[in-house]
XYZ file of C-alpha atoms in Angstrom:
584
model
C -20.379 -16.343 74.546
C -20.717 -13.466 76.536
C -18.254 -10.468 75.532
C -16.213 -10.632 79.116
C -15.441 -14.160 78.420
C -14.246 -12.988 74.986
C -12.041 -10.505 76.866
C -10.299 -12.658 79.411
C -9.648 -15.513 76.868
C -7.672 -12.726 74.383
C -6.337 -11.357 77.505
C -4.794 -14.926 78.812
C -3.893 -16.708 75.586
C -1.243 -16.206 73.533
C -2.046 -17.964 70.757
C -5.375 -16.417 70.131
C -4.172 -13.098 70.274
C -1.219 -14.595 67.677
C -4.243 -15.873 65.816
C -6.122 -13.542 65.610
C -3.009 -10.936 64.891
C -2.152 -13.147 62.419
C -5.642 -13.321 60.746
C -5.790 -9.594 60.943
C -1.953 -9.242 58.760
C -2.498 -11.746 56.907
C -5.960 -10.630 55.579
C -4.062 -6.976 55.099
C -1.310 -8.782 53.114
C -4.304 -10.570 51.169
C -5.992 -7.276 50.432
C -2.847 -5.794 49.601
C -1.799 -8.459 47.102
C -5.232 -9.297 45.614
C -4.574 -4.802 45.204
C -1.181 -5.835 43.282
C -3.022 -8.876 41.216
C -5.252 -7.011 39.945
C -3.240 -4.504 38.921
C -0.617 -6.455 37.038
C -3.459 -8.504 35.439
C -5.184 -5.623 33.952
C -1.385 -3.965 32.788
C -1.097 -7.592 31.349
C -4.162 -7.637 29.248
C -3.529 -3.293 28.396
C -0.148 -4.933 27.436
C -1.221 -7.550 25.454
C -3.957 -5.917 23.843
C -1.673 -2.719 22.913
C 0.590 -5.540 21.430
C -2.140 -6.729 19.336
C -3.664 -3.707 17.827
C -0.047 -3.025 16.451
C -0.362 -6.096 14.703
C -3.852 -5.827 13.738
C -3.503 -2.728 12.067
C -0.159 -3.494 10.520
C -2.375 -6.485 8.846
C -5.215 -4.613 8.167
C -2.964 -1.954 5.889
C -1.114 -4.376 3.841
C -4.331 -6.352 3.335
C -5.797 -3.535 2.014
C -3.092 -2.056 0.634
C -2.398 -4.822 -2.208
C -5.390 -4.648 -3.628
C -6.051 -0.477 -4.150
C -2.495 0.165 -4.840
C -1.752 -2.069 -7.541
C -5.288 -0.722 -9.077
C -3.589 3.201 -8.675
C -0.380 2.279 -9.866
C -2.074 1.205 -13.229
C -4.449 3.907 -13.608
C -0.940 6.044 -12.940
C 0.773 4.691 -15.578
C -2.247 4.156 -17.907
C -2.246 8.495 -17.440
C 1.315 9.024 -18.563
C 0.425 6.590 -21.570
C 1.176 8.918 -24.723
C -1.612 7.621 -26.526
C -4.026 9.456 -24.069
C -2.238 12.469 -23.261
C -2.073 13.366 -27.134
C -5.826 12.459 -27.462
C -6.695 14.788 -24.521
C -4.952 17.344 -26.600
C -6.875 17.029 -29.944
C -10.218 15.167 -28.475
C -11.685 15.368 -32.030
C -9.105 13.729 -34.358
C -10.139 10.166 -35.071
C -6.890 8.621 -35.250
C -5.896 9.878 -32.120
C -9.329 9.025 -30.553
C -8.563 5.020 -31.671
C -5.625 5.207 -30.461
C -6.929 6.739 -26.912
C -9.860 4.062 -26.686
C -7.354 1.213 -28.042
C -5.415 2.231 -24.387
C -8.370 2.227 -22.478
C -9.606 -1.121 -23.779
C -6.433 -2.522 -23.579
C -5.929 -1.598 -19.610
C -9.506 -2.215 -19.203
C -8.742 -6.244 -18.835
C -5.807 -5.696 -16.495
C -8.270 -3.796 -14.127
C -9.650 -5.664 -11.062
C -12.893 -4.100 -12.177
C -12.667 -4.361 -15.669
C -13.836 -1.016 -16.054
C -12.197 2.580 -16.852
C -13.079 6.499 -16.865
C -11.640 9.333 -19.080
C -12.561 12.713 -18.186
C -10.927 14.879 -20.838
C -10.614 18.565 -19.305
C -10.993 20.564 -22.313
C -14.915 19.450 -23.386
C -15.797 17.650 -19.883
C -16.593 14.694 -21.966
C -17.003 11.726 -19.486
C -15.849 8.557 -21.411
C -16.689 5.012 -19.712
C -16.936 1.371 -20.196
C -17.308 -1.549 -17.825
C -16.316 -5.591 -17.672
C -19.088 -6.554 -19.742
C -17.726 -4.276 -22.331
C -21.205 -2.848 -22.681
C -20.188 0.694 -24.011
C -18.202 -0.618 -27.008
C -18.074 1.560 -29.416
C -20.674 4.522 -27.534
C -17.848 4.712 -24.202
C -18.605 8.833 -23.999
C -21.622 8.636 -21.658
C -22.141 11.902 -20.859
C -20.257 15.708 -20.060
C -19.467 17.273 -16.722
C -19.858 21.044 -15.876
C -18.675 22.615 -13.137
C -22.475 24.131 -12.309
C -23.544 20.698 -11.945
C -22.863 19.976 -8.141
C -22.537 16.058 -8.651
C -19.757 16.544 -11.264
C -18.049 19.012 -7.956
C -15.499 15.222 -7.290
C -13.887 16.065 -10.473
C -12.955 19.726 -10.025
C -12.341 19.210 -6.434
C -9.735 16.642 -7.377
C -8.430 19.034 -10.120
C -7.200 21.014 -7.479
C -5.475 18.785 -5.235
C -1.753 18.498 -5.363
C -2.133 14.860 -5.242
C -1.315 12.655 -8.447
C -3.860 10.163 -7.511
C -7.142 10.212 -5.033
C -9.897 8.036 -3.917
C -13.343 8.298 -3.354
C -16.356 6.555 -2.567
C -19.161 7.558 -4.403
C -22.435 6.897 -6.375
C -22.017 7.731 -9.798
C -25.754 8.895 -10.696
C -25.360 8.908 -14.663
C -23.867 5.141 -14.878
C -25.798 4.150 -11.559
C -22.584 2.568 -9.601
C -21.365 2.798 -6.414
C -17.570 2.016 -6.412
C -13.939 3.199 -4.560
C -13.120 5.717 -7.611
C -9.392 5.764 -8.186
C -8.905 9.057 -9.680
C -5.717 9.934 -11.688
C -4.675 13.603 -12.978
C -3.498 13.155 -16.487
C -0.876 16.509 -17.026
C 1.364 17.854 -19.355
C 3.834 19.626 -17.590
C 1.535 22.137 -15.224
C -1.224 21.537 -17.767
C -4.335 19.377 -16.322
C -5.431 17.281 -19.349
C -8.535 15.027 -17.713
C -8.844 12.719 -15.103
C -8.288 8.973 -15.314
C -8.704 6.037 -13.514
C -11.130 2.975 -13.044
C -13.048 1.571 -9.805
C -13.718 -1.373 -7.074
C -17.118 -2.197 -6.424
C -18.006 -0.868 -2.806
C -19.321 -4.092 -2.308
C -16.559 -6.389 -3.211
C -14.171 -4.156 -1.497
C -15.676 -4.195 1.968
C -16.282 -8.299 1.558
C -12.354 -8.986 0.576
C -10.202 -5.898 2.641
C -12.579 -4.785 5.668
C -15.511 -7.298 6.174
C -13.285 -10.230 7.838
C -14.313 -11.855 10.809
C -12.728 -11.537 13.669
C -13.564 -11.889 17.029
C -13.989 -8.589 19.004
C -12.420 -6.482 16.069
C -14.255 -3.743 13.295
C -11.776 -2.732 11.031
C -12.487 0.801 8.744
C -10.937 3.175 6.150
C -11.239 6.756 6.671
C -9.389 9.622 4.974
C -7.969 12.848 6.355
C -10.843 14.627 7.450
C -11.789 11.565 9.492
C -15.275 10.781 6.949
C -15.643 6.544 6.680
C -14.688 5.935 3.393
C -15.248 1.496 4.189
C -16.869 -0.280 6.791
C -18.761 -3.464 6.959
C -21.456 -1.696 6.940
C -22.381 0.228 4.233
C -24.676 2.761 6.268
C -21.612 4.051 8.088
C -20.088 4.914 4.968
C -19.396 8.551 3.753
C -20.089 8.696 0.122
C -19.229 12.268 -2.086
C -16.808 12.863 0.540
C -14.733 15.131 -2.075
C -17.356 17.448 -2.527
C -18.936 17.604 1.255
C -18.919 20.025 3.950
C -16.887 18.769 6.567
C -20.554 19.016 9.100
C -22.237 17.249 6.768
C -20.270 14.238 6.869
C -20.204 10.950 8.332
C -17.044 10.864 10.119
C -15.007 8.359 12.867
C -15.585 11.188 15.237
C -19.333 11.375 15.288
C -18.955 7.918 16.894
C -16.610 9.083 19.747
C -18.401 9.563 23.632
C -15.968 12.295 24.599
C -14.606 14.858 22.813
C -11.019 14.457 24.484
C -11.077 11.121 22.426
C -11.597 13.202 19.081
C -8.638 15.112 19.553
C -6.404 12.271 20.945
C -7.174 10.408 17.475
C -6.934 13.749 15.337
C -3.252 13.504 17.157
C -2.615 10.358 16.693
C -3.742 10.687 12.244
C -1.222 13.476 12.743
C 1.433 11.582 14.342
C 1.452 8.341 12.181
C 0.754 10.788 8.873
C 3.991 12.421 9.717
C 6.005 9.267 9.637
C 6.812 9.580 13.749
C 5.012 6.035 14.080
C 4.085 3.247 11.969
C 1.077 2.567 14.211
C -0.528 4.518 17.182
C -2.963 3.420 19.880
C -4.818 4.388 22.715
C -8.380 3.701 24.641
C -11.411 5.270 23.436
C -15.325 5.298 24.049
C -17.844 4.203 21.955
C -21.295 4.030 22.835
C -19.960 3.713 26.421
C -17.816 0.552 26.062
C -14.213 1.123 25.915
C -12.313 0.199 22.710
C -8.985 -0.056 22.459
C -8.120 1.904 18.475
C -5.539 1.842 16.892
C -4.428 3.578 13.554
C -1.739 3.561 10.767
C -1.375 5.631 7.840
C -1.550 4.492 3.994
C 0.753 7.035 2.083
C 0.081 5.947 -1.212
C -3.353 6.528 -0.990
C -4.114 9.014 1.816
C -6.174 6.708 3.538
C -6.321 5.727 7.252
C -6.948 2.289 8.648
C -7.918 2.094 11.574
C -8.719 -1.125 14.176
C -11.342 -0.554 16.993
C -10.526 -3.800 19.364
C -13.074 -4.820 22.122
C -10.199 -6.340 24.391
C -12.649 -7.835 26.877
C -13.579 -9.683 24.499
C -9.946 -10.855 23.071
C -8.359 -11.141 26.156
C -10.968 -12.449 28.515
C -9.963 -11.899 32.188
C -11.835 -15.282 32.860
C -8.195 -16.874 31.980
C -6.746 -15.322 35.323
C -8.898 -16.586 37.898
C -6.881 -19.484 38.921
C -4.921 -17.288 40.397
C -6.917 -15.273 41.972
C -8.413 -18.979 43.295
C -4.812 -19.604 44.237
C -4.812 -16.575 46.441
C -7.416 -16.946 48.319
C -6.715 -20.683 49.102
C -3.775 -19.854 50.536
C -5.139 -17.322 52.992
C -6.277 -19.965 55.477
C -2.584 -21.724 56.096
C -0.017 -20.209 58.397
C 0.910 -16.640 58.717
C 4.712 -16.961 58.317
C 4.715 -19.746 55.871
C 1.562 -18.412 53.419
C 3.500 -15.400 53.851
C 6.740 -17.200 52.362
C 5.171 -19.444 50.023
C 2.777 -16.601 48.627
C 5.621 -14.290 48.378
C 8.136 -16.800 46.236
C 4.996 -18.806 44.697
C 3.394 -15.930 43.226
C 4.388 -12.381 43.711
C 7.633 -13.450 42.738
C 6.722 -15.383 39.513
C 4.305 -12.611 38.640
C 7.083 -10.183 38.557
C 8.936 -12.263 36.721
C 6.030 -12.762 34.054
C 5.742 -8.714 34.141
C 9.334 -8.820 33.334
C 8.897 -11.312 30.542
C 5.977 -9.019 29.126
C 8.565 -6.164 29.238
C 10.633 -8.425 27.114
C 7.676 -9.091 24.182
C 6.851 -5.578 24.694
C 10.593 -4.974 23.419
C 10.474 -7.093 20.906
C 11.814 -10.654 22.365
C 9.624 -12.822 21.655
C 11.488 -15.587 23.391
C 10.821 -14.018 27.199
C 12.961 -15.812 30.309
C 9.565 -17.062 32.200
C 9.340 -20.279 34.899
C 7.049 -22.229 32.785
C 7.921 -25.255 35.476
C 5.350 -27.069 37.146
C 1.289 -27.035 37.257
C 0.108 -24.853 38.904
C -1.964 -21.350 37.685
C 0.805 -19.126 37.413
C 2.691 -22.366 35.742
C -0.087 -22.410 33.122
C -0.371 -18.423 32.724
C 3.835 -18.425 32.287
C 3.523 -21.258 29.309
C 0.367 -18.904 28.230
C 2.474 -16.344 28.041
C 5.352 -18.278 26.188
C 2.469 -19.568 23.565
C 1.146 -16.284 23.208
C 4.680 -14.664 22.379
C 5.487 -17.578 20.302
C 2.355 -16.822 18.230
C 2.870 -12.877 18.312
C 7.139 -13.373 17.197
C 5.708 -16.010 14.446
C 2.751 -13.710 13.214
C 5.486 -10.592 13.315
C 7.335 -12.479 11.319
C 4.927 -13.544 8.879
C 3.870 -10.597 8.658
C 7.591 -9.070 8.272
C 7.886 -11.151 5.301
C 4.607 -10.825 4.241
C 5.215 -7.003 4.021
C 8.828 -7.168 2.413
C 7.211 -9.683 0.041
C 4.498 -6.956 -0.664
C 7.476 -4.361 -0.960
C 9.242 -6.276 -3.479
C 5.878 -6.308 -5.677
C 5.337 -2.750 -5.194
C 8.937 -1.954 -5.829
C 8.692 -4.084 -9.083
C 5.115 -2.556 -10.123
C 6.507 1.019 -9.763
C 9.861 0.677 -11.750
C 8.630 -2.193 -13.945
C 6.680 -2.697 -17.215
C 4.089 -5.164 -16.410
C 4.409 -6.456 -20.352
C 8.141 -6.799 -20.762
C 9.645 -7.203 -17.459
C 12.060 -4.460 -18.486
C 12.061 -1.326 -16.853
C 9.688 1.438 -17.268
C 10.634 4.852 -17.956
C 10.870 5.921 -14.443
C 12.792 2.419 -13.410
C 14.818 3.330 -16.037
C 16.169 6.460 -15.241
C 16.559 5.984 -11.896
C 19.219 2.984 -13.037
C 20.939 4.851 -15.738
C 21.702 7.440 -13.280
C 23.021 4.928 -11.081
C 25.342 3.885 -14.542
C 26.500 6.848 -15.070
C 27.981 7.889 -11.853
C 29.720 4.416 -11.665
C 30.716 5.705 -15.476
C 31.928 9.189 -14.163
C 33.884 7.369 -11.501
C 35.758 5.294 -14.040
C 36.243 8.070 -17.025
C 33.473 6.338 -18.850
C 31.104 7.599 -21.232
C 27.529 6.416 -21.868
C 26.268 5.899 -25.270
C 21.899 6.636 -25.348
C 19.993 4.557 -27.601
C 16.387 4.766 -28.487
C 14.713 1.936 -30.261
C 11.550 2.183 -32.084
C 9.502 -0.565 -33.714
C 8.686 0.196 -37.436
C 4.594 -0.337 -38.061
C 3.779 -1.714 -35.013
C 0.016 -0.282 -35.429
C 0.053 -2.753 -38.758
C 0.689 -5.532 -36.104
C -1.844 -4.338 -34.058
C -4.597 -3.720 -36.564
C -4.015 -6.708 -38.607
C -3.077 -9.637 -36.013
C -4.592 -8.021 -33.157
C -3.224 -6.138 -29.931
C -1.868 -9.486 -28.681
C -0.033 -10.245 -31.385
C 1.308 -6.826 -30.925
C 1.907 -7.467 -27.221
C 3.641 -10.481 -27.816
C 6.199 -8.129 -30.288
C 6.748 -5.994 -27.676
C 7.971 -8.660 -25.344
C 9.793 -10.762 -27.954
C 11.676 -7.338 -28.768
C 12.496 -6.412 -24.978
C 13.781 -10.478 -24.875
C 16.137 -9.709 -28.003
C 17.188 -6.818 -26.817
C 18.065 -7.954 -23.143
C 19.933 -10.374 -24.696
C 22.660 -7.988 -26.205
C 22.526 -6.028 -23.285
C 26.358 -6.076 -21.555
C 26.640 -6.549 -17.741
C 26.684 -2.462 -17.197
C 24.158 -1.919 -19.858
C 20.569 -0.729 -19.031
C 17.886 -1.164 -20.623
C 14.007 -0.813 -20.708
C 10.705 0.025 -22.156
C 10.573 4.115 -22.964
C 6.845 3.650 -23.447
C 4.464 2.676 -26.842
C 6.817 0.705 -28.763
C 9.643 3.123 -28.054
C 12.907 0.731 -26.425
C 15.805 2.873 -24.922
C 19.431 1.534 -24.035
C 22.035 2.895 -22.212
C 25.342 1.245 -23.550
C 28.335 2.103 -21.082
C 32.032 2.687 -22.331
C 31.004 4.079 -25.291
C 32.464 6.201 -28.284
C 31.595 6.521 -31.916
C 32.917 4.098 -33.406
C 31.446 1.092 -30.445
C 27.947 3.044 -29.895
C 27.625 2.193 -33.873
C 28.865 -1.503 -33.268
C 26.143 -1.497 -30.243
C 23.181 -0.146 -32.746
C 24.307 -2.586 -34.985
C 24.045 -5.627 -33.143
C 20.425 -4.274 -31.651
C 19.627 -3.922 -35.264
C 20.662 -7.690 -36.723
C 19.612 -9.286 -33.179
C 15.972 -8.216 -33.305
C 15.524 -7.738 -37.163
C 17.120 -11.247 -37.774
C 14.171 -13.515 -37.455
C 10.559 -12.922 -37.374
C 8.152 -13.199 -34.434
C 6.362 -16.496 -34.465
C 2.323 -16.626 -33.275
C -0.417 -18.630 -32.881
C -0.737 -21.650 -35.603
C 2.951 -20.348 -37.283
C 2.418 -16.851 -38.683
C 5.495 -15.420 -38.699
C 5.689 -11.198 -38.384
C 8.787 -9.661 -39.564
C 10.392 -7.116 -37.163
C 12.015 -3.680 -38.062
C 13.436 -1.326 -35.531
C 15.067 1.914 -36.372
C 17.774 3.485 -33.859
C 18.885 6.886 -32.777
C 21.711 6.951 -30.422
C 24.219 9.958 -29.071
C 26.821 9.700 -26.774
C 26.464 11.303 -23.230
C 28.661 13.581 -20.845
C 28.426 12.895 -17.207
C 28.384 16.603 -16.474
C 24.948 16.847 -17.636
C 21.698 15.018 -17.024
C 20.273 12.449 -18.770
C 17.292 14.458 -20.225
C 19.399 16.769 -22.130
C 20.580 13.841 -23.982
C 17.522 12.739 -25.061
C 16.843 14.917 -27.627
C 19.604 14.167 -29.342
C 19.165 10.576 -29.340
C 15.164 11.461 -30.324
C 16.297 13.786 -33.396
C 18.903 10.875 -34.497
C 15.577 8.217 -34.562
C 13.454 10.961 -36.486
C 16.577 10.883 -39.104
C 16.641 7.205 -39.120
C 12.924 6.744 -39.805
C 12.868 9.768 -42.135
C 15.072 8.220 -44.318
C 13.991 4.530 -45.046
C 13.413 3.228 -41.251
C 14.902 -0.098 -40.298
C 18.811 1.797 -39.653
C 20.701 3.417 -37.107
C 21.975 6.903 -36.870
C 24.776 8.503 -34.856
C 23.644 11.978 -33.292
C 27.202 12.885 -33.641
C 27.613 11.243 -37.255
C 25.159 14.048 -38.369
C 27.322 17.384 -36.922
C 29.188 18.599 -39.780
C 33.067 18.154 -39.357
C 34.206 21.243 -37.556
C 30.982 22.195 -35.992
C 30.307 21.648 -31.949
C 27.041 21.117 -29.736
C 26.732 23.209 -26.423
């Protein structure tokens, strides 16, 4: 059609100049809100996926953490066990020395591994045994000097301020490769040895890093960013301890840009300092973008950290019936596409945007029209689905993590043998006792129980016989226990009690009743043997004006006058002041 005819016909009719005015708007309007679509879809799946990688990595620590921590906690309390720190003293007495390996062997089977470490300061004597018990009797394998650059893990951690470290490394002497949990045994500011025990490297990445998921790689790295586990074991840093920081293999050697290294040196900072459980943020990686995020694992210095391919999670394939939707509707009538388009989609898609806000906040139960079947329909009951499954795994996870609190909680102020509390539970409660005591005008009596010949048990029914003392005396002794009484396990075969309301006259009535209630029948095992049970007791009365720990003594010197004089009785600290004399 020649271009004059073109002319006159837009010139004389209306409706193809409406037409064509109306195809010209309307496609604007199109561009404009395909513009918009796009937009909110890719805020939806940044959204999402930032949504996600909170989770992730929230999972990812408390996966990980069950399993190291409750392997640090014992090799903690295994290193304030008095049987080693008084063997680290005096290496070359042999009584002391079976003692020392008796602890080792005996922690040995509550290990994951099944295997321990001693390094005893003094000599640099390296003492070591594994599950198949294949160093019984010949466990000092070898002695560490500080020229020796492969023995540089043990100084280095010497050093740190840190109770308790970990470090992947190949030990060239024993020929294993393992996640070293490394204990400082002290005295006071003294450094007696090192202590601890391991997790094969391998079994470690299989159970806490190498899980499959779907567009997620999960790693541990520590505070100089080196990989410390990875699925694969190539990426990992090993003598990280003992490395120059060039030298080694760290998460920001796999960054593209360096403005992503110092965003995630930020963000170690940020969730190290407690400001956030769990940062995130886009990085690149061989030149795909990855969404990371990272939380921090305080108990054992470690980083986790999630690197999320959210292409692949959140595939934007799911949002093009909409985008279909759109462009069907382009073709109808200008006013009413207009109309329709604007309260059949823009509309609901701001109201899906405003139910994202409300997941983002933490409602998992967002106010979206899920009516109907059409695309943005579907994507609103997506939505609802996928908050549903987000609020449920939150609160899985939520209990999953107090659940894993409560363990910890137990594991740190518990003794895993008696149930009672350790020495550190223990204190913790008294001092709770005895400001309820000072409140009402009370006063505390201190009692420490100790079981007479409980090495006999040990050496001539066996450490489980002994073990099964131990917990038949904590039973007895709970048992006599009043409401406000606390008691626990002081460590060894060493009870303590502390009796509230107490004077001379009822602290002796309270050592008394210890006395016939765990002395009063023997301890039955295996086919019938019966052990007899004697306890001596020093107690001492308390004064809420001071701590706790100046009491002890007292009650300590009252047990060393009970055993020096026969054993199986009970002595008064305050029975043995003369009359007229008076403690400071």
């Amino acid at each position: 059609m020649p271009l004059a005819v073109l002319s006159r016909s837009f010139k004389n009719s209306l409706r193809i100049r409406v037409f064509l005015l109306t195809v010209i708007v309307f496609a604007a309007v199109g561009a404009c809100a395909y513009l918009a679509f796009n937009s909110m879809v890719d805020r939806t799946i940044i959204k999402l996926g930032t949504l996600f990688a909170e989770k992730q990595v929230l999972y990812d620590r408390y996966r990980g953490l069950e399993t190291l921590f409750r392997e640090a906690s014992l090799a903690e309390t295994l290193a304030r066990a008095p049987a080693i720190r008084d063997w680290a003293r005096d290496e070359d007495n042999p009584e002391k020395r079976a003692r020392g390996i008796a602890e080792l062997e005996h922690y040995r089977q509550a290990f994951q591994d099944g295997s321990y470490f001693f390094v005893i300061h003094e000599s640099g004597h390296y003492y070591f045994n594994n599950k198949a018990n294949e160093f019984a009797g010949n466990q000092l394998r070898y002695r560490l000097t500080p020229d020796n650059p492969r023995d540089g893990w043990y100084y280095k951690t010497v050093q740190e301020s840190r109770g308790c470290q970990l470090n992947v490394d190949h030990d060239d002497n024993i020929q294993v490769t393992k996640v070293w949990v490394n204990c400082k045994v002290v005295a006071g500011e003294q450094v007696l040895g090192i202590i601890g025990t391991g997790i094969d490297l391998t079994d470690f990445i299989r159970e806490v890093v190498n899980i499959p998921q779907v567009g997620v790689d999960s790693m541990f790295i520590d505070h100089s960013g080196a990989i410390q586990a990875h699925r694969d074991p190539q990426m990992i840093d090993f003598h990280s301890l003992t490395k120059d920081l060039k030298a080694k293999k760290t998460i920001f050697a796999l960054l593209d840009r360096e403005q992503d290294g110092a965003a995630l040196a930020r963000m170690m900072e940020e969730v190290s300092r407690g400001g956030k459980s769990v940062a995130s943020r886009f990085v690149t990686i061989g030149g795909k973008r990855y969404l990371a995020g990272i939380g921090y694992l305080e108990q054992l210095g470690w980083y986790n950290v999630s690197l999320m391919d959210v292409d692949r999670i959140i595939e934007r394939d799911l949002f093009m019936p909409i985008a279909a939707l759109l462009g069907a509707m382009l073709v109808l009538a200008a006013a009413l596409v207009t109309l329709l388009f604007k309260r059949s989609v823009l509309d609901r898609l701001v109201g899906l945007e405003r139910a994202l806000r409300q997941v983002q906040g933490g409602d998992y139960k967002p106010l979206s029209d899920a009516r109907g079947g059409d695309e943005v329909s579907r994507l609103s009951r997506a939505l609802i689905d996928m908050a549903k499954a987000v609020g449920d795994h939150t609160h899985l996870l939520e209990a999953l993590v107090k659940e894993r609190t409560a363990k910890l909680e137990k594991l740190a102020n518990h003794d895993t043998l008696t149930e009672l509390y350790n020495r550190r539970g223990f204190m913790e409660a008294a001092e709770r006792e005895r400001n309820r005591a000072a409140r009402s005008g009370e006063t505390p009596g201190l009692l420490l129980i100790d079981l007479d010949d409980l090495k006999k048990v040990n050496d001539h029914y066996g450490h489980k016989a002994g073990d099964m003392v131990l917990i038949e005396v904590g039973r007895r002794l709970s048992q006599v226990a009043r409401n406000y009484d606390v008691c626990g396990r002081w460590g060894g075969d060493e009870f303590v009690l502390l009796a509230a309301d107490c004077d001379r006259q009822s602290v002796r009535i309270v050592a008394d009743k210890i006395l016939a209630a765990i002395t009063k029948h023997p301890v039955t095992i295996g086919e019938g043997d019966e052990i007899p049970i004697a306890v001596s007791i020093g107690a001492c009365l308390t004064d809420p004006g001071r701590s706790l720990d100046y009491f002890i003594p007292n009650a300590d010197t009252a047990l060393y006058e009970a055993k020096k004089d026969g054993r199986g009785r009970a002595v008064i600290f305050e029975d043995m002041i003369p009359p007229g004399s008076q403690t400071s």
